[in-house]
GROMACS .gro file of N, CA and C in nm:
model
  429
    1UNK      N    1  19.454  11.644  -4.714
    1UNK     CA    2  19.311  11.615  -4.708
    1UNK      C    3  19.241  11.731  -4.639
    2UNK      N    4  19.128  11.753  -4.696
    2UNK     CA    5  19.042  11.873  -4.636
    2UNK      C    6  18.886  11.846  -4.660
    3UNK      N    7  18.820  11.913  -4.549
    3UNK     CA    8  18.710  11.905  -4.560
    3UNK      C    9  18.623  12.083  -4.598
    4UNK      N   10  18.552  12.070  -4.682
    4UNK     CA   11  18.484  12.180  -4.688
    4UNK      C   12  18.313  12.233  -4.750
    5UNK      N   13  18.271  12.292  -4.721
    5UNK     CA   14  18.177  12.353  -4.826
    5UNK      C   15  18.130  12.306  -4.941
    6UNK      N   16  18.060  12.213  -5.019
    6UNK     CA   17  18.052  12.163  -5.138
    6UNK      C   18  17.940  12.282  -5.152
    7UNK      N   19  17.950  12.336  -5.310
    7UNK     CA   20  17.841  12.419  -5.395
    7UNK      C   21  17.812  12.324  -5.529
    8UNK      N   22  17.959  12.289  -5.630
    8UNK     CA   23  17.959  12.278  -5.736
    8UNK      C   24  17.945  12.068  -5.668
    9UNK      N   25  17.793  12.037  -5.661
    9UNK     CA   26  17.773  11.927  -5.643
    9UNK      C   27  17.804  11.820  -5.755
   10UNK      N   28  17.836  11.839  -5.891
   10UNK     CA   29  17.837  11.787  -6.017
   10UNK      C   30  17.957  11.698  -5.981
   11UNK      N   31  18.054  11.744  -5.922
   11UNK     CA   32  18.181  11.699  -5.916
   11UNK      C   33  18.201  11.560  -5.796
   12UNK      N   34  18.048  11.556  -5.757
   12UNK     CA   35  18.050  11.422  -5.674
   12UNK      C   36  17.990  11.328  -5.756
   13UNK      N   37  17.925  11.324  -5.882
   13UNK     CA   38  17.881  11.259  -5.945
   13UNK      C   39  17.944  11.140  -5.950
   14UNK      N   40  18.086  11.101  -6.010
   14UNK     CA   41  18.135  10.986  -6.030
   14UNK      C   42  18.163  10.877  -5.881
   15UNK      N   43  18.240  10.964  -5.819
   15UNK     CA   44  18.219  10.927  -5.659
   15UNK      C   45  18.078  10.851  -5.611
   16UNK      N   46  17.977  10.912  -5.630
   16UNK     CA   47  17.808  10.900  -5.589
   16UNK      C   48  17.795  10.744  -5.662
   17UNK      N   49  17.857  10.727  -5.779
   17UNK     CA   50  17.810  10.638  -5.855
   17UNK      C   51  17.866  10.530  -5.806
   18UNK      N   52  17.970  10.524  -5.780
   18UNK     CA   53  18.110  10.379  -5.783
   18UNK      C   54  18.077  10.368  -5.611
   19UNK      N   55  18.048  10.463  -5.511
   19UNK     CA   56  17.954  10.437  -5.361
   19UNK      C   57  17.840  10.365  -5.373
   20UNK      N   58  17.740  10.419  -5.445
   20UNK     CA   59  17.649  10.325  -5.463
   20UNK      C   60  17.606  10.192  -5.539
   21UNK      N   61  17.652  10.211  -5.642
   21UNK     CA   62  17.668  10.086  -5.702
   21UNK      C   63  17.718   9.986  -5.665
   22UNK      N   64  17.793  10.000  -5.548
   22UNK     CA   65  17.845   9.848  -5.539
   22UNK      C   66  17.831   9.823  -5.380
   23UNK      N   67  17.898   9.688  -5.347
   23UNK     CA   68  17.852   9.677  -5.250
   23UNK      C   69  17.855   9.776  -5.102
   24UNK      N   70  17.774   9.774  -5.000
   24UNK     CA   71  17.664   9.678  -4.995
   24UNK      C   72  17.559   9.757  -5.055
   25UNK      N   73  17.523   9.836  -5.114
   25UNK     CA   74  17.396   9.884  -5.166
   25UNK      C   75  17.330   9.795  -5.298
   26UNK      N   76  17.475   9.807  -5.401
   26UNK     CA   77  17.437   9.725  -5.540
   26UNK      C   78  17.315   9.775  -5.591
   27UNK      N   79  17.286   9.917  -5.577
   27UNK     CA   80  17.212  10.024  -5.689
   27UNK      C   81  17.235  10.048  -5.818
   28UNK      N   82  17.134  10.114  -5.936
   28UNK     CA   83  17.230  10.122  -6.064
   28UNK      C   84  17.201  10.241  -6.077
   29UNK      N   85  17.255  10.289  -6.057
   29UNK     CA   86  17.258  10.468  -6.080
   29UNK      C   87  17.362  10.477  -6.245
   30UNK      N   88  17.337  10.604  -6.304
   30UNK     CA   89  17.413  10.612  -6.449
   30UNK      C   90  17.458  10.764  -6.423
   31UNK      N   91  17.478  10.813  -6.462
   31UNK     CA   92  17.586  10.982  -6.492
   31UNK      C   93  17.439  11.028  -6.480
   32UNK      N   94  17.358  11.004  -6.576
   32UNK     CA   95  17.253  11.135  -6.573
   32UNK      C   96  17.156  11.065  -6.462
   33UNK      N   97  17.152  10.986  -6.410
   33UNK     CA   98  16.991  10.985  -6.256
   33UNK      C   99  17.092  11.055  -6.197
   34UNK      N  100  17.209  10.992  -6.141
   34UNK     CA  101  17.285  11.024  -6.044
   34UNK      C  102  17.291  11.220  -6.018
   35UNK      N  103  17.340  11.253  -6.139
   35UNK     CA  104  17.355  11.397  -6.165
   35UNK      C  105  17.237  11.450  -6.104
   36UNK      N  106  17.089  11.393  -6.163
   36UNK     CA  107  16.977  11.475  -6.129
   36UNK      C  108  16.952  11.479  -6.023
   37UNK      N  109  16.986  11.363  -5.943
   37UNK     CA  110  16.968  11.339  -5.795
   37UNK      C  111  17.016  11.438  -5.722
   38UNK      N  112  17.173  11.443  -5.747
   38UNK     CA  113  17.247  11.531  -5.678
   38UNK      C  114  17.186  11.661  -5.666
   39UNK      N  115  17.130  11.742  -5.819
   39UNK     CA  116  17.070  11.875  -5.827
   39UNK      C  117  16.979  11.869  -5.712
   40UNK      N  118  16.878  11.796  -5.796
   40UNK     CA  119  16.757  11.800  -5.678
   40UNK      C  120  16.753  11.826  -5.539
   41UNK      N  121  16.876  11.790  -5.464
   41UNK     CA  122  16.912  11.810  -5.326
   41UNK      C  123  17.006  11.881  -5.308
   42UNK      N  124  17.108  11.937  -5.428
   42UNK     CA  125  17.154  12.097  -5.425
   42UNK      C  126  17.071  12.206  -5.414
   43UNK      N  127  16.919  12.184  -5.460
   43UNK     CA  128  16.818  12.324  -5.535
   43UNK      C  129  16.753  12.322  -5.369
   44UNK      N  130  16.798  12.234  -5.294
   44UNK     CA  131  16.662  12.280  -5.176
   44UNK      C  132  16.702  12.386  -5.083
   45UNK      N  133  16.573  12.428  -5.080
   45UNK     CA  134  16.629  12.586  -5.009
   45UNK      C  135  16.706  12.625  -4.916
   46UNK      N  136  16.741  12.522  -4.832
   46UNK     CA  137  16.841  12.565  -4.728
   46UNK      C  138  17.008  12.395  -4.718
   47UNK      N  139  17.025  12.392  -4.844
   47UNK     CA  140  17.108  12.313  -4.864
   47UNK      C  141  17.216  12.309  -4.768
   48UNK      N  142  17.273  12.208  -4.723
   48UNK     CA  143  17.371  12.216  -4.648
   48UNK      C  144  17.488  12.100  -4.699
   49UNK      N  145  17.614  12.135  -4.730
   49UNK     CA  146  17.710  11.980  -4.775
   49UNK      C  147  17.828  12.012  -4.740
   50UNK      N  148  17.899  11.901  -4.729
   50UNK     CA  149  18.026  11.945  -4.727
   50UNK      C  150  18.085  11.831  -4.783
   51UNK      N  151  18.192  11.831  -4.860
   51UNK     CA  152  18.304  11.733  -4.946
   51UNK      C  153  18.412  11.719  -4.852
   52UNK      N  154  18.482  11.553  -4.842
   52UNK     CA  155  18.598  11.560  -4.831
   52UNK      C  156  18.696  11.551  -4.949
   53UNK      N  157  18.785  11.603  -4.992
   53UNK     CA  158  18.891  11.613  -5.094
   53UNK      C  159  18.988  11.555  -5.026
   54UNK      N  160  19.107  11.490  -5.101
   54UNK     CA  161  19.264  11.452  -5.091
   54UNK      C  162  19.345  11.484  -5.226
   55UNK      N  163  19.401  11.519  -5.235
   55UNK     CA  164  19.483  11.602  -5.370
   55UNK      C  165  19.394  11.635  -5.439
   56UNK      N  166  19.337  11.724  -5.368
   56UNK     CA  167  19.225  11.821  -5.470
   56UNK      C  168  19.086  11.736  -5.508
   57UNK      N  169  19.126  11.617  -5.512
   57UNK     CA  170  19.024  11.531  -5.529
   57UNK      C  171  18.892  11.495  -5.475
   58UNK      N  172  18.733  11.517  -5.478
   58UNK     CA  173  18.678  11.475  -5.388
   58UNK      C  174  18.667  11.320  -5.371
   59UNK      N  175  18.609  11.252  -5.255
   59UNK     CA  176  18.642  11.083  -5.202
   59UNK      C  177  18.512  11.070  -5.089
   60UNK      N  178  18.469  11.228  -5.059
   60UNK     CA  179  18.332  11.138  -5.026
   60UNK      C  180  18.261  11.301  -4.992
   61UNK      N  181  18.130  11.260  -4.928
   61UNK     CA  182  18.080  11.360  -4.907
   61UNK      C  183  17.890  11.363  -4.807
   62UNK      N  184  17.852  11.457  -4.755
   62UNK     CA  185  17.757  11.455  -4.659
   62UNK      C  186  17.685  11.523  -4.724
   63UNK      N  187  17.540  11.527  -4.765
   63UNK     CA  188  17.439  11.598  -4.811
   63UNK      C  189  17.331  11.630  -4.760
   64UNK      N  190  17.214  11.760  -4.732
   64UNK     CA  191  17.128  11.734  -4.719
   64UNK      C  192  17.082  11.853  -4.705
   65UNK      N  193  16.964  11.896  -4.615
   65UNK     CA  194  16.893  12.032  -4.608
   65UNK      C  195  16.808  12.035  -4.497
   66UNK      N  196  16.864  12.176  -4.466
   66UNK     CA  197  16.802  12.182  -4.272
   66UNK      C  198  16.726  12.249  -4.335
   67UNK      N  199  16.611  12.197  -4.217
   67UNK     CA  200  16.403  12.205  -4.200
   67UNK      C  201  16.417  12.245  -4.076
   68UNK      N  202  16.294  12.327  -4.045
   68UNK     CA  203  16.212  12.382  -3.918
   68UNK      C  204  16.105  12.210  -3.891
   69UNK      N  205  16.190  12.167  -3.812
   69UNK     CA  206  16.072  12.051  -3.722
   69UNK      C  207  16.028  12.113  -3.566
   70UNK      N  208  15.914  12.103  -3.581
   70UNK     CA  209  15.882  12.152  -3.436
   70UNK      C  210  15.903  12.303  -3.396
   71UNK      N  211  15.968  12.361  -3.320
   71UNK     CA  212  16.040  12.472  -3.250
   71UNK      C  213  16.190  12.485  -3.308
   72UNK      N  214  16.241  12.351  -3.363
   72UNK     CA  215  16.336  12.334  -3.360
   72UNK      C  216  16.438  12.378  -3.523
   73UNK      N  217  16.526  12.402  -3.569
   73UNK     CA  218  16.572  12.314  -3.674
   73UNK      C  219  16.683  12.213  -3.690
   74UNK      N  220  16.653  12.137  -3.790
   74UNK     CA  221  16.732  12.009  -3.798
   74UNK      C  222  16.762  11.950  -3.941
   75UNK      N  223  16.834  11.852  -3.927
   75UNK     CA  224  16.925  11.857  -4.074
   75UNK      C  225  16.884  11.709  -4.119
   76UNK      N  226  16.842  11.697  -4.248
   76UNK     CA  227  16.754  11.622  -4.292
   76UNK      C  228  16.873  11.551  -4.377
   77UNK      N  229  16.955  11.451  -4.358
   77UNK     CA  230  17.096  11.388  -4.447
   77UNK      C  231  17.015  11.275  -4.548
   78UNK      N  232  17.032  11.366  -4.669
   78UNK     CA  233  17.010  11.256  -4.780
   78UNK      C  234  17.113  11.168  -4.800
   79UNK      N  235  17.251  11.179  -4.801
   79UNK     CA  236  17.343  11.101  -4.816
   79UNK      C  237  17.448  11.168  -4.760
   80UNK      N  238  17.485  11.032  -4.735
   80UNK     CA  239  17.665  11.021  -4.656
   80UNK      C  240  17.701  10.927  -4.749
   81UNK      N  241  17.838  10.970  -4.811
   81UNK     CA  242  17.924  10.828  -4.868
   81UNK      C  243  18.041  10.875  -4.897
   82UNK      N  244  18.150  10.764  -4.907
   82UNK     CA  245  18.282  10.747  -4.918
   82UNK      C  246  18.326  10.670  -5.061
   83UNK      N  247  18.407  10.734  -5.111
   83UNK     CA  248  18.476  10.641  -5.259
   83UNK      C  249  18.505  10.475  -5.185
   84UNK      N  250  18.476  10.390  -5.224
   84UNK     CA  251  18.498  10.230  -5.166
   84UNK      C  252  18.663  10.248  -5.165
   85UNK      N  253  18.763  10.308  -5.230
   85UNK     CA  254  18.852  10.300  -5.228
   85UNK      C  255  18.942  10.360  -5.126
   86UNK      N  256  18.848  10.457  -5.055
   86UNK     CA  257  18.890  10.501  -4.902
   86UNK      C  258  18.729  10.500  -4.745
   87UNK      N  259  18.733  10.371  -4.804
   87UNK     CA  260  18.627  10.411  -4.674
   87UNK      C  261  18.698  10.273  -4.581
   88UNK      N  262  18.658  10.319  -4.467
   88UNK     CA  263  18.783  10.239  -4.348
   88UNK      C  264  18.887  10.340  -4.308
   89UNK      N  265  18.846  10.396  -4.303
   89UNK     CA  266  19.026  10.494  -4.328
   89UNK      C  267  18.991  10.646  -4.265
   90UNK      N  268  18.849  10.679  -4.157
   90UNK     CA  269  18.835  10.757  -4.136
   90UNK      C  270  18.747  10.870  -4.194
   91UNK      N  271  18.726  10.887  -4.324
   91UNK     CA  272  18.668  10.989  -4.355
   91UNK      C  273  18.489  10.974  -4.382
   92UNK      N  274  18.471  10.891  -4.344
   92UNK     CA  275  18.305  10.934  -4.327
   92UNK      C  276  18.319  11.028  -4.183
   93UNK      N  277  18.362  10.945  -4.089
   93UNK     CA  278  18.332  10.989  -3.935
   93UNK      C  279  18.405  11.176  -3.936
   94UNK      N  280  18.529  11.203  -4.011
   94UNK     CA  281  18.567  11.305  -4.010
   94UNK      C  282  18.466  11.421  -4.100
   95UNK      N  283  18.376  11.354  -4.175
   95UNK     CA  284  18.256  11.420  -4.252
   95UNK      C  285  18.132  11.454  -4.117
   96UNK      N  286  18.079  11.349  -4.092
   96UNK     CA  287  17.989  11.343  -3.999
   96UNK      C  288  18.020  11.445  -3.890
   97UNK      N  289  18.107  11.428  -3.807
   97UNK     CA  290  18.148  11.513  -3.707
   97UNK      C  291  18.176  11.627  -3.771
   98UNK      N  292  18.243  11.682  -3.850
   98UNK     CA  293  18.245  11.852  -3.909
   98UNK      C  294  18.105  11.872  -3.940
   99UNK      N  295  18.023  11.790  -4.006
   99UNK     CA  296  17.860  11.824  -4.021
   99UNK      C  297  17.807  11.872  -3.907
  100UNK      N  298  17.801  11.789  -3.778
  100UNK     CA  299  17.747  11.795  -3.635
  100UNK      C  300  17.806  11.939  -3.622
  101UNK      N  301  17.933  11.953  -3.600
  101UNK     CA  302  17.987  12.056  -3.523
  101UNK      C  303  17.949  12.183  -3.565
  102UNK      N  304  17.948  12.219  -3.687
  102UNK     CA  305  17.885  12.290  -3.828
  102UNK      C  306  17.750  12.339  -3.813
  103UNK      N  307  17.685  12.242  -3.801
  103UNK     CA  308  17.500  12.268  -3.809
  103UNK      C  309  17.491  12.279  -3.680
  104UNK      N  310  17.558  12.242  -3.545
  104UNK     CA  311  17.511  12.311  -3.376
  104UNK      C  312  17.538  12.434  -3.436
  105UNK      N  313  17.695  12.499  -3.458
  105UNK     CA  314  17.702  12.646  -3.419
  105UNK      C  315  17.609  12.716  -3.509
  106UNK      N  316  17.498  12.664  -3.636
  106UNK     CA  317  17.450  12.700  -3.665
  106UNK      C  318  17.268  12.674  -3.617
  107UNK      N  319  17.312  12.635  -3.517
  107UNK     CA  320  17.147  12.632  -3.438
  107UNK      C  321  17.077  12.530  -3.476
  108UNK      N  322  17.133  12.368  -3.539
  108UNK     CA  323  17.044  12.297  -3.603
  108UNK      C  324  17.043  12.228  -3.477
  109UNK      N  325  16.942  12.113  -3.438
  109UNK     CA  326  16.922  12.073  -3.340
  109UNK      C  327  16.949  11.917  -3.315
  110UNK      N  328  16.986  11.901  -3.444
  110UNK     CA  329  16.988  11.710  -3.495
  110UNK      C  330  16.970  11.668  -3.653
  111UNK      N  331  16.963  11.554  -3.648
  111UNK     CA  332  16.962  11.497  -3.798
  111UNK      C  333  16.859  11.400  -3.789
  112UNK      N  334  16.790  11.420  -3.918
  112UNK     CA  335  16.703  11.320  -3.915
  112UNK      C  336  16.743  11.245  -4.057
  113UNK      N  337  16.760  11.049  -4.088
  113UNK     CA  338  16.779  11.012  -4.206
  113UNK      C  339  16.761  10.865  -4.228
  114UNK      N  340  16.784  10.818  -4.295
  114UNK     CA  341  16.731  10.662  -4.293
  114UNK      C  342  16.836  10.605  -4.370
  115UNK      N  343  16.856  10.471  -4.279
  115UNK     CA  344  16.919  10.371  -4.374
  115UNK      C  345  16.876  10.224  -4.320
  116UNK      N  346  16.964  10.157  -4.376
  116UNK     CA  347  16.915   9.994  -4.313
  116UNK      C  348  16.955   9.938  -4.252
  117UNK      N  349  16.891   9.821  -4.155
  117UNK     CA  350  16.923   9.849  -4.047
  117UNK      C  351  17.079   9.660  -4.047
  118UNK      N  352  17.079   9.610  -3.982
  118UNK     CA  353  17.173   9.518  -4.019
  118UNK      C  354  17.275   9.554  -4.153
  119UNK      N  355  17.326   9.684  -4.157
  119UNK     CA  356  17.442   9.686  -4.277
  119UNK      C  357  17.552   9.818  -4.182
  120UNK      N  358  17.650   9.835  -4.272
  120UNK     CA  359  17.781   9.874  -4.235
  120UNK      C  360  17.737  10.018  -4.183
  121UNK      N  361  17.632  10.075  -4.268
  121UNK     CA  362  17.622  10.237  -4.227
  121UNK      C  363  17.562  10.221  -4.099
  122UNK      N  364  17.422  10.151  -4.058
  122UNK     CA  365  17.379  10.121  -3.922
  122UNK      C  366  17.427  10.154  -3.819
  123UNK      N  367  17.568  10.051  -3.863
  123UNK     CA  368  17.674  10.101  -3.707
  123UNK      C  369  17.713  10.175  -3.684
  124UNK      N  370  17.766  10.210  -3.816
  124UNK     CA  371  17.866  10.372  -3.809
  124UNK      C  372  17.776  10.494  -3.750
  125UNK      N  373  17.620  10.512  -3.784
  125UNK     CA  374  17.550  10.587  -3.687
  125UNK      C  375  17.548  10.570  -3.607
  126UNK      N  376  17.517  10.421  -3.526
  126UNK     CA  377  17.484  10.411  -3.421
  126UNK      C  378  17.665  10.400  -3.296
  127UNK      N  379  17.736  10.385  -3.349
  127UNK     CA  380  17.850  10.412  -3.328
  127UNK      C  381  17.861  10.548  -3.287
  128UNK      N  382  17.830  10.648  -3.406
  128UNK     CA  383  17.910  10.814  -3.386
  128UNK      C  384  17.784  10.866  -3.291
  129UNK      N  385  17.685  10.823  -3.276
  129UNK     CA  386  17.554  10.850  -3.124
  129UNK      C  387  17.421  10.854  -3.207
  130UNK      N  388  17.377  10.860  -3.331
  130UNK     CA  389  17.271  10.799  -3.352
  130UNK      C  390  17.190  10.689  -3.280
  131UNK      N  391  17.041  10.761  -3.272
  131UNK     CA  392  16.973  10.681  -3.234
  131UNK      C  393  16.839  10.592  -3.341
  132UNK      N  394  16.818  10.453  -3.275
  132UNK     CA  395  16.705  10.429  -3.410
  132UNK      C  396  16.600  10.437  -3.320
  133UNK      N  397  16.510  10.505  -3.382
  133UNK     CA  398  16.357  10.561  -3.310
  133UNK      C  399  16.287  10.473  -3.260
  134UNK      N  400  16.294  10.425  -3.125
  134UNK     CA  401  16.182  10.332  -3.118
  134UNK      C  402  16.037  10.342  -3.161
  135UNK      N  403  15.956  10.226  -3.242
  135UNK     CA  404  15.884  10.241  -3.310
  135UNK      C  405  15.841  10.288  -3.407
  136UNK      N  406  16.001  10.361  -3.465
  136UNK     CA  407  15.976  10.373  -3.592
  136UNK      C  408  16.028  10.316  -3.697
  137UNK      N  409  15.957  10.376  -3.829
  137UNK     CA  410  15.946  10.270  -3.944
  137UNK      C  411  15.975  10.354  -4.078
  138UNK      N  412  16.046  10.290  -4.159
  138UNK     CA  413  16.097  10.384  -4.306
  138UNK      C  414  15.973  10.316  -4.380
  139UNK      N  415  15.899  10.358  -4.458
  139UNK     CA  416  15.764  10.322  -4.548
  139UNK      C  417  15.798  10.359  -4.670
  140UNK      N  418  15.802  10.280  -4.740
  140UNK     CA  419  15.769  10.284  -4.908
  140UNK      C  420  15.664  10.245  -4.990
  141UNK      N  421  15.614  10.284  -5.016
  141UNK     CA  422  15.486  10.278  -5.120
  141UNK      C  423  15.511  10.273  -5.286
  142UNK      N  424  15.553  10.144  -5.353
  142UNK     CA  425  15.549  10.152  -5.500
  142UNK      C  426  15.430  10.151  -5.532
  143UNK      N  427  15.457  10.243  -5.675
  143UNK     CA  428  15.299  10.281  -5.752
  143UNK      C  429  15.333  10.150  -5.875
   0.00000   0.00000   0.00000
């Protein structure tokens, strides 16, 4: 098992799908949203990812793109996820922590990202030292 560098993001596609789709999210993502998704947050200008692989295989992976907030910069995580078929087993937290360790020596200052709050990922942030912002709020606006 290894962790590294993701470029060729395409190859998390199926992974991305069989994570989200099922529980606890129960999203319907298909080959092509999923794919576009992934681009979309490969193309941003200061992309940052890394894959975990096990026999060559990827099984999960950390995404996202460090921003100038403030004085500061910081790493904006669109997604964290694990194949359902290995999550329990260590490798989000071994993702997360190579991310952290990764983006300090590269001067990032933190992460900023959202999820919900009473479900499995919750803890696991608030577990590895995530904090939830007092008084703050994730907003969605359907058109």
């Amino acid at each position: 098992m290894d962790i590294r560098v993701i470029d060729n993001i395409e190859i998390l596609v199926p992974i991305y799908i069989t994570a989200f789709n099922g529980e606890p999210w129960n999203e319907k993502w298909t080959i092509e949203s999923a794919t576009k998704a992934l681009k979309e947050i490969r193309t941003g200008p200061r992309f940052y990812g890394l894959a975990f692989f096990d026999k060559g295989e990827p099984i999960g992976a950390i995404l996202g793109n460090i921003r100038t907030y403030d004085a500061s910069q910081v790493y904006y995580i669109d997604h964290l996820f694990v194949s359902p078929d290995h999550r329990r087993q260590g490798a989000a937290s071994k993702l997360y922590q190579n991310a952290i360790e990764d983006l300090k020596e590269k001067g990032v200052k933190g992460a900023f990202f959202t999820t919900i709050r009473n479900s499995p990922a919750y803890d696991f942030y608030i577990k590895h030292g995530a904090i939830d912002v007092p008084n703050g709020s994730v907003m969605y606006h359907p058109f």
